[in-house]
Coordinates of C-alpha atoms in Angstrom, one line a residue:
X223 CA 22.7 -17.7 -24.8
X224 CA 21.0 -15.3 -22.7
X225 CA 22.0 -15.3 -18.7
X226 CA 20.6 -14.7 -15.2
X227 CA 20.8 -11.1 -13.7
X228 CA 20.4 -10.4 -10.3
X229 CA 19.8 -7.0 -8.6
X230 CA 19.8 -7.9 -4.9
X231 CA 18.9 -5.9 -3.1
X232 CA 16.9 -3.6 -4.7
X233 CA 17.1 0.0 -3.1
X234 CA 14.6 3.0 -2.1
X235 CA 11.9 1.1 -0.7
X236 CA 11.0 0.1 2.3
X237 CA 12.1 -3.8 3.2
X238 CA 14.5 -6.3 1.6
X239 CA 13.8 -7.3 -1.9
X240 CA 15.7 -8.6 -5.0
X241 CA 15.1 -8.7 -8.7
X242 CA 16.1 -12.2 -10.4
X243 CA 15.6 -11.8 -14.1
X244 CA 16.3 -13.8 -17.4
X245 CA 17.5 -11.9 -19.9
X246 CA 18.7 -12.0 -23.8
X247 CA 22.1 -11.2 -24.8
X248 CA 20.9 -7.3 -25.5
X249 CA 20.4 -7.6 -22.2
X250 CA 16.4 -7.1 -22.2
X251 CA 14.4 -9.1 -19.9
X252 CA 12.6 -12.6 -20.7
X253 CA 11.3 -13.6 -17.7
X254 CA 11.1 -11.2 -14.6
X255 CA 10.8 -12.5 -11.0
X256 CA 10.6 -9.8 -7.9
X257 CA 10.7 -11.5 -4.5
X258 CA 11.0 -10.4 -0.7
X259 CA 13.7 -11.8 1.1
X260 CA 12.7 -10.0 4.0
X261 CA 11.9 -12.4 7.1
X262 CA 9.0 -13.7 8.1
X263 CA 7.6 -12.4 11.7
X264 CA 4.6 -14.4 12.1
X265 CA 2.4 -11.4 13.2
X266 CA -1.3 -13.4 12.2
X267 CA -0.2 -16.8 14.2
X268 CA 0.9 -15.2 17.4
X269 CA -2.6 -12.9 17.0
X270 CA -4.5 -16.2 17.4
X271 CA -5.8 -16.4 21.0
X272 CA -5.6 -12.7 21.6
X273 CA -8.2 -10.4 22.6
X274 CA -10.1 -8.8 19.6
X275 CA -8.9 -5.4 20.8
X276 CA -5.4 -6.3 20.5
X277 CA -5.3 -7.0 16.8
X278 CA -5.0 -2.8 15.8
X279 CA -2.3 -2.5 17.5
X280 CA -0.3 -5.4 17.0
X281 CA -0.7 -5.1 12.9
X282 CA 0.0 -1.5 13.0
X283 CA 3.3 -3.2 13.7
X284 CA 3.9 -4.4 10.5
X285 CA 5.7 -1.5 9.6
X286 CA 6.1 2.4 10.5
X287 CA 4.9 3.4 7.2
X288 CA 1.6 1.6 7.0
X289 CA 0.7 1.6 10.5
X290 CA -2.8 3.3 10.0
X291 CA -4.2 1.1 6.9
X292 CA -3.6 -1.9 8.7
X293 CA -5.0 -0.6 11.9
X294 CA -8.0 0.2 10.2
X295 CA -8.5 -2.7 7.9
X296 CA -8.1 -4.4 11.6
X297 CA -11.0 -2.8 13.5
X298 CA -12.9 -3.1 9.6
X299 CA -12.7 -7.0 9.4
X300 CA -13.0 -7.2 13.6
X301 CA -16.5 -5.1 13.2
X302 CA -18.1 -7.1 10.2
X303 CA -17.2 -10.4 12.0
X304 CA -19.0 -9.3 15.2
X305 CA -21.6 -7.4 13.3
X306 CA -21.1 -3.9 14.8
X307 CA -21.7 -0.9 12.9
X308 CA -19.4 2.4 13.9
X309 CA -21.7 5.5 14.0
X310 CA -21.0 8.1 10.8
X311 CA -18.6 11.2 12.8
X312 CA -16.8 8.0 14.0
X313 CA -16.2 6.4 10.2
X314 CA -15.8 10.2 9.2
X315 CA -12.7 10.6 11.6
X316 CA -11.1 6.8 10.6
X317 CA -11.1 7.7 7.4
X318 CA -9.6 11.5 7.8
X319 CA -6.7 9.4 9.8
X320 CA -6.2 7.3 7.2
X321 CA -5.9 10.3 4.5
X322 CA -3.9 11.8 6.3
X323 CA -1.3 8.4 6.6
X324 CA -1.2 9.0 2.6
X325 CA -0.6 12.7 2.7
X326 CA 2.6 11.7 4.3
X327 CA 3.7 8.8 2.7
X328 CA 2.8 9.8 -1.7
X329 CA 5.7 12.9 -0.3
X330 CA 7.4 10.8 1.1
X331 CA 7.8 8.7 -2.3
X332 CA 8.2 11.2 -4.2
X333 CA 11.3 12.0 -1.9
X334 CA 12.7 8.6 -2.8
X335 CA 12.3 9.0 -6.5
X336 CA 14.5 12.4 -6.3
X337 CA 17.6 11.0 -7.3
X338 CA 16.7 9.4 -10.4
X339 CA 14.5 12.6 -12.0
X340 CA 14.9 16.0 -10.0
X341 CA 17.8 18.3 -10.8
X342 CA 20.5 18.9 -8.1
X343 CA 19.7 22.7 -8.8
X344 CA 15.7 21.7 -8.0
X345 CA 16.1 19.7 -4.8
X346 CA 16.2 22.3 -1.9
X347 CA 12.7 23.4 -3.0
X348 CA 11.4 20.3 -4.1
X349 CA 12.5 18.5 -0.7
X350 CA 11.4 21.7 1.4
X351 CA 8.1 21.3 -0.1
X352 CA 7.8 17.7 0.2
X353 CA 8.9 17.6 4.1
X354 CA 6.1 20.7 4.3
X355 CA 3.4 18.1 3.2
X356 CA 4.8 16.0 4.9
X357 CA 4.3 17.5 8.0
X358 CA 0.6 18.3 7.8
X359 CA -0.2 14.6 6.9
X360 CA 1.7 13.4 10.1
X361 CA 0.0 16.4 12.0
X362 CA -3.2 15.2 11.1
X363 CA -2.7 11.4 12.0
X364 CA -1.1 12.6 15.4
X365 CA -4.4 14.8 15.9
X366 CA -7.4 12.5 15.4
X367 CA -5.5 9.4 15.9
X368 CA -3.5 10.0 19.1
X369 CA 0.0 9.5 17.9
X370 CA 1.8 9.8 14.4
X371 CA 2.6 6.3 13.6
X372 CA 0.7 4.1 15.9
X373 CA -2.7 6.0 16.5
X374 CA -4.3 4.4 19.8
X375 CA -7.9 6.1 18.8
X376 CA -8.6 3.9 16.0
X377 CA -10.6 1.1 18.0
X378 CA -13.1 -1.6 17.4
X379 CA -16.3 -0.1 16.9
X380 CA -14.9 3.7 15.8
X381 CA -12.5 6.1 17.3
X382 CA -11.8 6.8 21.1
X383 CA -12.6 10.0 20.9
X384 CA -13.9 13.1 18.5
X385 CA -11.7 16.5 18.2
X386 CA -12.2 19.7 19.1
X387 CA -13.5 22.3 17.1
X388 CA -9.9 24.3 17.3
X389 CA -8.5 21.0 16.2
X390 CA -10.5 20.8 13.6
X391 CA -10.2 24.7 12.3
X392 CA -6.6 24.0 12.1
X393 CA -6.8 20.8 10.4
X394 CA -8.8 22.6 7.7
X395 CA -6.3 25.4 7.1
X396 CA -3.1 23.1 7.1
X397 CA -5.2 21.1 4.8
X398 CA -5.5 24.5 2.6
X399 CA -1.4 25.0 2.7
X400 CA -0.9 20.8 1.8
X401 CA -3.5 21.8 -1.8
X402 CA -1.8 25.1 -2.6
X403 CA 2.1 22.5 -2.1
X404 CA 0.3 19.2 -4.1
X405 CA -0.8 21.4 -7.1
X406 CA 2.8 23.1 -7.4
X407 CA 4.4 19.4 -6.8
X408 CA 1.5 18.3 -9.6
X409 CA 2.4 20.8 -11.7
X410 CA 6.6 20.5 -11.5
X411 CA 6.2 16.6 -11.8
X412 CA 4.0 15.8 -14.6
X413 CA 6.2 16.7 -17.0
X414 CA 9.2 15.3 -16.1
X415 CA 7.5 12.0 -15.8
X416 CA 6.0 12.6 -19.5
X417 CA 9.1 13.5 -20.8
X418 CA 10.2 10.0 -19.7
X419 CA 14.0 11.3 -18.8
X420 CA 16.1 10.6 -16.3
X421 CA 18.1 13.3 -14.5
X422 CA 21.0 12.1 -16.0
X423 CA 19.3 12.4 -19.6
X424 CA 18.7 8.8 -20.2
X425 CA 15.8 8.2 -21.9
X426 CA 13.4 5.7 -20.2
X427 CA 11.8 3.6 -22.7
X428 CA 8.2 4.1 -24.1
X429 CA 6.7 0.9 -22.8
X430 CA 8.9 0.6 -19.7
X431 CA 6.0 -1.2 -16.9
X432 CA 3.5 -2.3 -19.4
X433 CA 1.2 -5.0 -18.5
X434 CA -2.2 -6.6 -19.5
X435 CA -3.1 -7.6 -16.0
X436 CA -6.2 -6.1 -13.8
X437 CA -6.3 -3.2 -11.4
X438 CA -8.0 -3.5 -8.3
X439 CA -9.7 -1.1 -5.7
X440 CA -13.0 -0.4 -3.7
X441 CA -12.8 3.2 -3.2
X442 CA -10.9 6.2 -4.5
X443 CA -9.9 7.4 -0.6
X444 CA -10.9 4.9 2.0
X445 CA -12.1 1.2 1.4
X446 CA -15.5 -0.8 0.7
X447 CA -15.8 -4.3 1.2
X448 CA -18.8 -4.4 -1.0
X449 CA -17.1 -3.4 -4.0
X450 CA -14.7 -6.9 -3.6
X451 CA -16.1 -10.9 -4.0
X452 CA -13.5 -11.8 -1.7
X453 CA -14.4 -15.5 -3.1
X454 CA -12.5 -14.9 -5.8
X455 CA -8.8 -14.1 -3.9
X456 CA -7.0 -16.9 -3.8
X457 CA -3.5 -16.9 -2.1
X458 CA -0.9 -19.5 -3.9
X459 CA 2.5 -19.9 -3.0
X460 CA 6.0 -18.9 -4.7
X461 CA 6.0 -22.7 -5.4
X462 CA 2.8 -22.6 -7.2
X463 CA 4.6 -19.9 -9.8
X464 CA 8.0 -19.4 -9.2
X465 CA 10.9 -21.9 -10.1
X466 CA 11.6 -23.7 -7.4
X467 CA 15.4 -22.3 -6.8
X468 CA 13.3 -18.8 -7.1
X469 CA 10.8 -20.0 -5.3
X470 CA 13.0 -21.1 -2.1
X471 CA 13.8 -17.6 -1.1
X472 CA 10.2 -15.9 -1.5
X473 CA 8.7 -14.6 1.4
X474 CA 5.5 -13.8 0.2
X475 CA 2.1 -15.5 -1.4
X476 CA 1.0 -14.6 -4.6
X477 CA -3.0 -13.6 -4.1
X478 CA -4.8 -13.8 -7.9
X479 CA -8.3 -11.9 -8.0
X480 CA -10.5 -14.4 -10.4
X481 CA -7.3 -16.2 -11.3
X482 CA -5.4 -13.1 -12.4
X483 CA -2.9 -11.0 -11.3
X484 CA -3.8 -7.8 -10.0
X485 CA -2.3 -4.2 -9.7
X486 CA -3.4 -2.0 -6.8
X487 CA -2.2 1.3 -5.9
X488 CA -2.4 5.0 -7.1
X489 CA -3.0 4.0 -11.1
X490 CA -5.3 1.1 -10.1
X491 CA -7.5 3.9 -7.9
X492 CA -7.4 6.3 -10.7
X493 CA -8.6 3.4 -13.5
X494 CA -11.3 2.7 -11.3
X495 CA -12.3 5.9 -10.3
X496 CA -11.1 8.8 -12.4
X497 CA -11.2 7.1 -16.1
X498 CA -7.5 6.8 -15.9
X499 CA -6.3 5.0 -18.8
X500 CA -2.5 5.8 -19.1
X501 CA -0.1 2.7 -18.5
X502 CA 3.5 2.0 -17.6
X503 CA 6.0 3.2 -14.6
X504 CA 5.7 6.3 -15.3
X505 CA 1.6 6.4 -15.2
X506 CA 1.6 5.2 -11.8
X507 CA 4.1 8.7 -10.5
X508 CA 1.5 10.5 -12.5
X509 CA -1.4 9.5 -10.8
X510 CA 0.0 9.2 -7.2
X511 CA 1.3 12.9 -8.0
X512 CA -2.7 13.8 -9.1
X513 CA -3.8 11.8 -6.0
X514 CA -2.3 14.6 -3.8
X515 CA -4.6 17.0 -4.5
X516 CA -7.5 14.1 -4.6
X517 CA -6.9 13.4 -0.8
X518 CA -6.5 17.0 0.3
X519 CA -9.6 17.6 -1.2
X520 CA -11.5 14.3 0.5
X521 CA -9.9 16.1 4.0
X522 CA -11.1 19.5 3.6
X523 CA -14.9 17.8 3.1
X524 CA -14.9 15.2 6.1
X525 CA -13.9 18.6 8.1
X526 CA -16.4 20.2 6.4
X527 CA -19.4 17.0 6.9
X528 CA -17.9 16.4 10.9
X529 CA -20.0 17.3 13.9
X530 CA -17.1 17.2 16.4
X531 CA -19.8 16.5 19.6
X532 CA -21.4 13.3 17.4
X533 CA -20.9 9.9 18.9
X534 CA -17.6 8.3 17.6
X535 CA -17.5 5.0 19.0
X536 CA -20.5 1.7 19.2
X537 CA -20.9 0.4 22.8
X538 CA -21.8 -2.6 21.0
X539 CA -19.7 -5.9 22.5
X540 CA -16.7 -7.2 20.6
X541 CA -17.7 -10.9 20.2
X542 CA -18.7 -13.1 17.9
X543 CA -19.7 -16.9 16.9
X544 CA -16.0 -17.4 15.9
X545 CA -17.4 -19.0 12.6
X546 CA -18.4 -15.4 10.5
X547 CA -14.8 -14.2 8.8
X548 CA -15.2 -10.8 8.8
X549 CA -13.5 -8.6 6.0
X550 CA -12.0 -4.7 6.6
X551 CA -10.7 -3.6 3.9
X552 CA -8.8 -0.2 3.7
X553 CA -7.0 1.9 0.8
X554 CA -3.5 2.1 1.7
X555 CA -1.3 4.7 0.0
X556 CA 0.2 1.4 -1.6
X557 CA -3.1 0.3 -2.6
X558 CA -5.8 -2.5 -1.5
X559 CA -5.2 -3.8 1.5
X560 CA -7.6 -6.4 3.4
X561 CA -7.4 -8.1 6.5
X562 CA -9.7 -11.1 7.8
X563 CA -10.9 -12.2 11.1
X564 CA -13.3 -14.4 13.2
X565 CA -13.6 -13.9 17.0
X566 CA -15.3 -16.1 19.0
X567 CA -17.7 -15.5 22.2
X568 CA -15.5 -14.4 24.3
X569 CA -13.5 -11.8 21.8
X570 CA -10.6 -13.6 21.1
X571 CA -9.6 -14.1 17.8
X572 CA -9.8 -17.4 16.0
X573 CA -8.3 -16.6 12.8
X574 CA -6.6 -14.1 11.6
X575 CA -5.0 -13.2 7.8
X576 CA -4.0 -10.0 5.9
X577 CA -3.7 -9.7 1.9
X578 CA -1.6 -6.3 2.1
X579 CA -1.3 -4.0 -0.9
X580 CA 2.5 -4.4 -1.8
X581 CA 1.7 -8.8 -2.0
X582 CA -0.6 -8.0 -4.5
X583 CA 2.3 -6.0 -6.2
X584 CA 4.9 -8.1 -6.0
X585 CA 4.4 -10.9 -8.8
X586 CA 3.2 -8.0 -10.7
X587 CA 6.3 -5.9 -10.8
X588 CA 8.5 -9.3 -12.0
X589 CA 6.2 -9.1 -15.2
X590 CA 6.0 -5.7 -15.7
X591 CA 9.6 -5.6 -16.1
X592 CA 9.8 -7.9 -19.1
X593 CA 10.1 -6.5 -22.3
X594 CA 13.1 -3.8 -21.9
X595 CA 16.8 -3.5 -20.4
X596 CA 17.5 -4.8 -17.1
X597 CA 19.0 -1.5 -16.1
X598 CA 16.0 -0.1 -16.3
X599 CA 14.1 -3.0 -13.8
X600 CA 14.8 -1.0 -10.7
X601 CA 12.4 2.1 -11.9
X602 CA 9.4 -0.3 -12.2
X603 CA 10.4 -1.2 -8.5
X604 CA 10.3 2.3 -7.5
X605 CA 6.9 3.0 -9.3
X606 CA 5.4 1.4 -7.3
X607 CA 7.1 2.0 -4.1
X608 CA 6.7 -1.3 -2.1
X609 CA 6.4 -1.3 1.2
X610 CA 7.6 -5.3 1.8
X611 CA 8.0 -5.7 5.6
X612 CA 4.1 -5.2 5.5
X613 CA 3.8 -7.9 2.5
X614 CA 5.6 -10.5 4.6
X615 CA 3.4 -13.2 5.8
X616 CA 4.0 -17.1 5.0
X617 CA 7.0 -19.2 5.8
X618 CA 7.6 -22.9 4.2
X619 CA 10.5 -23.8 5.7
X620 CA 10.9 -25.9 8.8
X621 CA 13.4 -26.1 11.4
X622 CA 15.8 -28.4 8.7
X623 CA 15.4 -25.4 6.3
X624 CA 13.1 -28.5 4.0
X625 CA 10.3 -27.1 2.2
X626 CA 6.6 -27.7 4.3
X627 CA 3.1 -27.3 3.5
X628 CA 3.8 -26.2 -0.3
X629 CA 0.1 -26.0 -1.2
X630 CA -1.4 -24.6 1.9
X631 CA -2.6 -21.4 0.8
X632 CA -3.9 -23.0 -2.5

C-alpha cells in the first residue's frame, strides 16, 4: 500500500522547509519531494526602478548568512551589464571578503551537524574550535568589508577602500591559527563521516544521498562567469515538476542546467576542481570539511599577491543601455550562486533576477533521498545545509490564493 510521510518542518537549517515523501511499507522512499514553505519577499520586483548602487545592499538582505555572495554576485552582474572592469587589488580584496563569509559559515555547519555525529564527551573542544574559526572568518569580512554581515565596501566597480598593511599582517596570522583549527577539524571529522555512524550508533546506510545528476561550479573559491553558458539555465516552476497539491506550497523555481538537475556546493566544487569522485551525504561533509583548509589557503595568498596602496575601485560610470543582462556570479559557501541585471542610462535597474545556490539544491535533495528509510531523509537535508530564505524568489498565488502565471519562468 505504501503511504505519504511528511517531515515538516525540517530542522538545522536556515529557513522553513518540509520533506513530503512517498514511501513503501518498509518505510523506504519512492518518490522524494523537498520544498520551501518559507514566504516569498519579493526582493528582485521591488529592486526594479532603483538605483544600480542600491542592489548590494538590498540583496545582501536575503539573509544574515549569505550576505556577502549575494553582494558580490550583485556588483558582478551590475559591472558586466555596464561594461566596467574592477582593477586587480580591488577583485583581490572582493574575493578575500567573500572567503572569509565561508570560513565562517562551513564552522558554522559543522556546528549544526554536532548533534547527530559528535560525542557529548567531544563537544566542548569541537564547538570551542569551531566558534575559534569562526571568529577569524567574521574578523576578516568585518575588516576588508566594513561590517560582519552586511559589508558596505563591496561596491559597483570594486571595493570602497583597500586595508592597511597592519590589517593585513593580522589578517595573515589569524589566517595561520584558522589552518592549524581546519586541519585538526579535518582530521577529527573524516572519519566519523567514513565510518557512516551516527552518535547514537546507527548505522547510516552505504548509498544514503546517491544521485546521477550533474554538479555545477565556475571556480574552486570565488566565481567565473565564463566557465557557465548561462543559455542553458532554465527556471521552471513547482508546477512544471511537482504534483500539483505539492506543487501549491513551493516557494521556489526549479533552475535545470541543459535540462538537468544540478548539484552545487562543497562536493560539486571539489568534482570540478580537485578530481573528487566520492558520492552520497556523507561526501559532501567530507569535502566541505577538506574545503577549510582550501580557503585558508586561497586567504593567506591574496594577502600574500595584495598591494594595499593599489587602486581598488573603477571611476568608470554605473550606466548602461538597459538591454545588455549582465551576469555576476559568485561561489557561496552553499554553492553557485548568480544574479542578473540590466541598468539603463541613467543607472537604474531594469531587471533584476538571482538563481541562488540552495534553489539549485532544492529539487535535488527530494531525489537524493529516494532509495532508503525515511528516517534517514533529514541527514541528506543537513548535507547540504540549505540556506532557504536566500532560495526564495517566485510567488504564483494571487490575492484569491488561485494559482497565476504557471508557466512564466518556463
Amino acid at each position: 500500500m505504501g503511504k505519504t510521510v511528511e517531515i515538516n518542518p525540517t530542522t538545522r537549517h536556515e529557513g522553513h522547509t518540509k520533506l513530503v515523501l512517498k514511501v513503501d511499507d518498509d518505510g523506504i522512499v519512492e518518490k522524494g519531494n523537498y520544498l520551501s514553505v518559507t514566504p516569498v519577499r519579493g526582493f528582485e520586483k521591488f529592486l526594479v526602478g532603483k538605483p544600480a548602487e542600491f542592489a548590494p545592499i538590498a540583496v545582501s538582505r536575503f539573509c544574515g548568512i549569505c550576505p556577502i555572495a549575494h553582494a558580490t554576485s550583485a556588483v558582478e552582474a551590475i559591472e558586466d551589464a555596464c561594461g566596467i572592469v574592477p582593477p586587480k587589488d580591488g577583485l583581490l580584496l572582493r574575493e578575500l571578503t567573500g572567503i572569509g563569509n565561508k570560513m565562517h559559515s562551513h564552522p558554522l555547519h559543522e556546528f549544526l551537524i554536532a548533534p547527530d555525529f559528535i560525542p557529548e564527551k567531544d563537544r566542548v573542544e569541537y564547538i570551542t574550535r569551531i566558534q575559534q574559526m569562526r571568529k577569524t572568518g567574521q574578523y576578516i569580512v568585518d575588516t576588508i568589508g566594513g561590517e560582519a554581515i552586511h559589508a558596505p565596501n563591496i561596491k559597483v566597480g570594486g571595493m570602497l577602500k583597500s586595508i592597511t598593511p597592519s590589517a593585513a599582517s593580522k589578517i595573515y596570522y589569524k589566517c595561520k591559527e584558522f589552518e592549524k583549527l581546519a586541519k585538526e577539524q579535518l582530521e577529527y571529522l573524516i572519519p566519523i563521516f567514513e565510518n557512516r555512524t551516527l552518535v547514537d550508533g546507527t548505522e547510516i546506510p552505504e548509498k544514503l544521498g546517491y544521485h546521477d545528476f550533474g554538479y555545477l561550479a565556475t571556480d574552486s573559491t570565488y566565481g567565473n562567469r565564463e566557465n557557465i553558458d548561462q543559455k542553458k539555465v532554465h527556471e521552471y516552476t513547482p508546477y512544471d515538476v511537482y504534483e500539483k497539491e505539492v506543487a501549491v506550497q513551493a516557494c521556489t523555481t526549479i533552475p535545470r542546467y541543459n535540462g538537468r538537475l544540478m548539484e552545487v556546493g562543497p562536493r560539486a566544487r571539489f568534482a570540478k576542481f580537485h578530481d573528487f569522485k566520492e558520492k552520497g551525504a556523507m561526501a559532501i561533509h567530507i569535502a566541505r570539511a577538506y574545503e577549510n583548509v582550501v580557503h585558508v589557503k586561497r586567504a593567506m595568498e591574496i594577502v600574500d599577491e595584495l598591494n594595499v596602496d593599489g587602486p581598488t575601485r573603477a571611476k568608470d560610470p554605473i550606466l548602461g543601455d538597459g538591454e545588455k543582462l549582465g551576469l555576476g556570479v559568485h561561489e557561496a559557501a552553499r554553492g553557485h550562486n548568480t544574479h542578473q541585471a540590466s541598468i539603463d542610462e541613467k543607472g537604474r535597474i531594469t531587471y533584476y533576477n538571482a538563481i541562488v545556490a540552495t534553489t539549485w539544491n532544492i529539487p535535488l535533495i527530494g531525489k537524493a533521498v529516494e532509495g532508503t528509510h525515511y528516517k534517514f531523509a533529514e541527514h541528506v537535508v543537513r548535507a547540504y545545509d540549505p540556506c532557504v530564505s536566500c532560495a526564495t524568489h517566485m510567488i504564483s498565488l494571487d490575492y484569491d490564493n488561485k494559482v497565476v502565471n504557471e508557466k512564466y519562468f518556463k
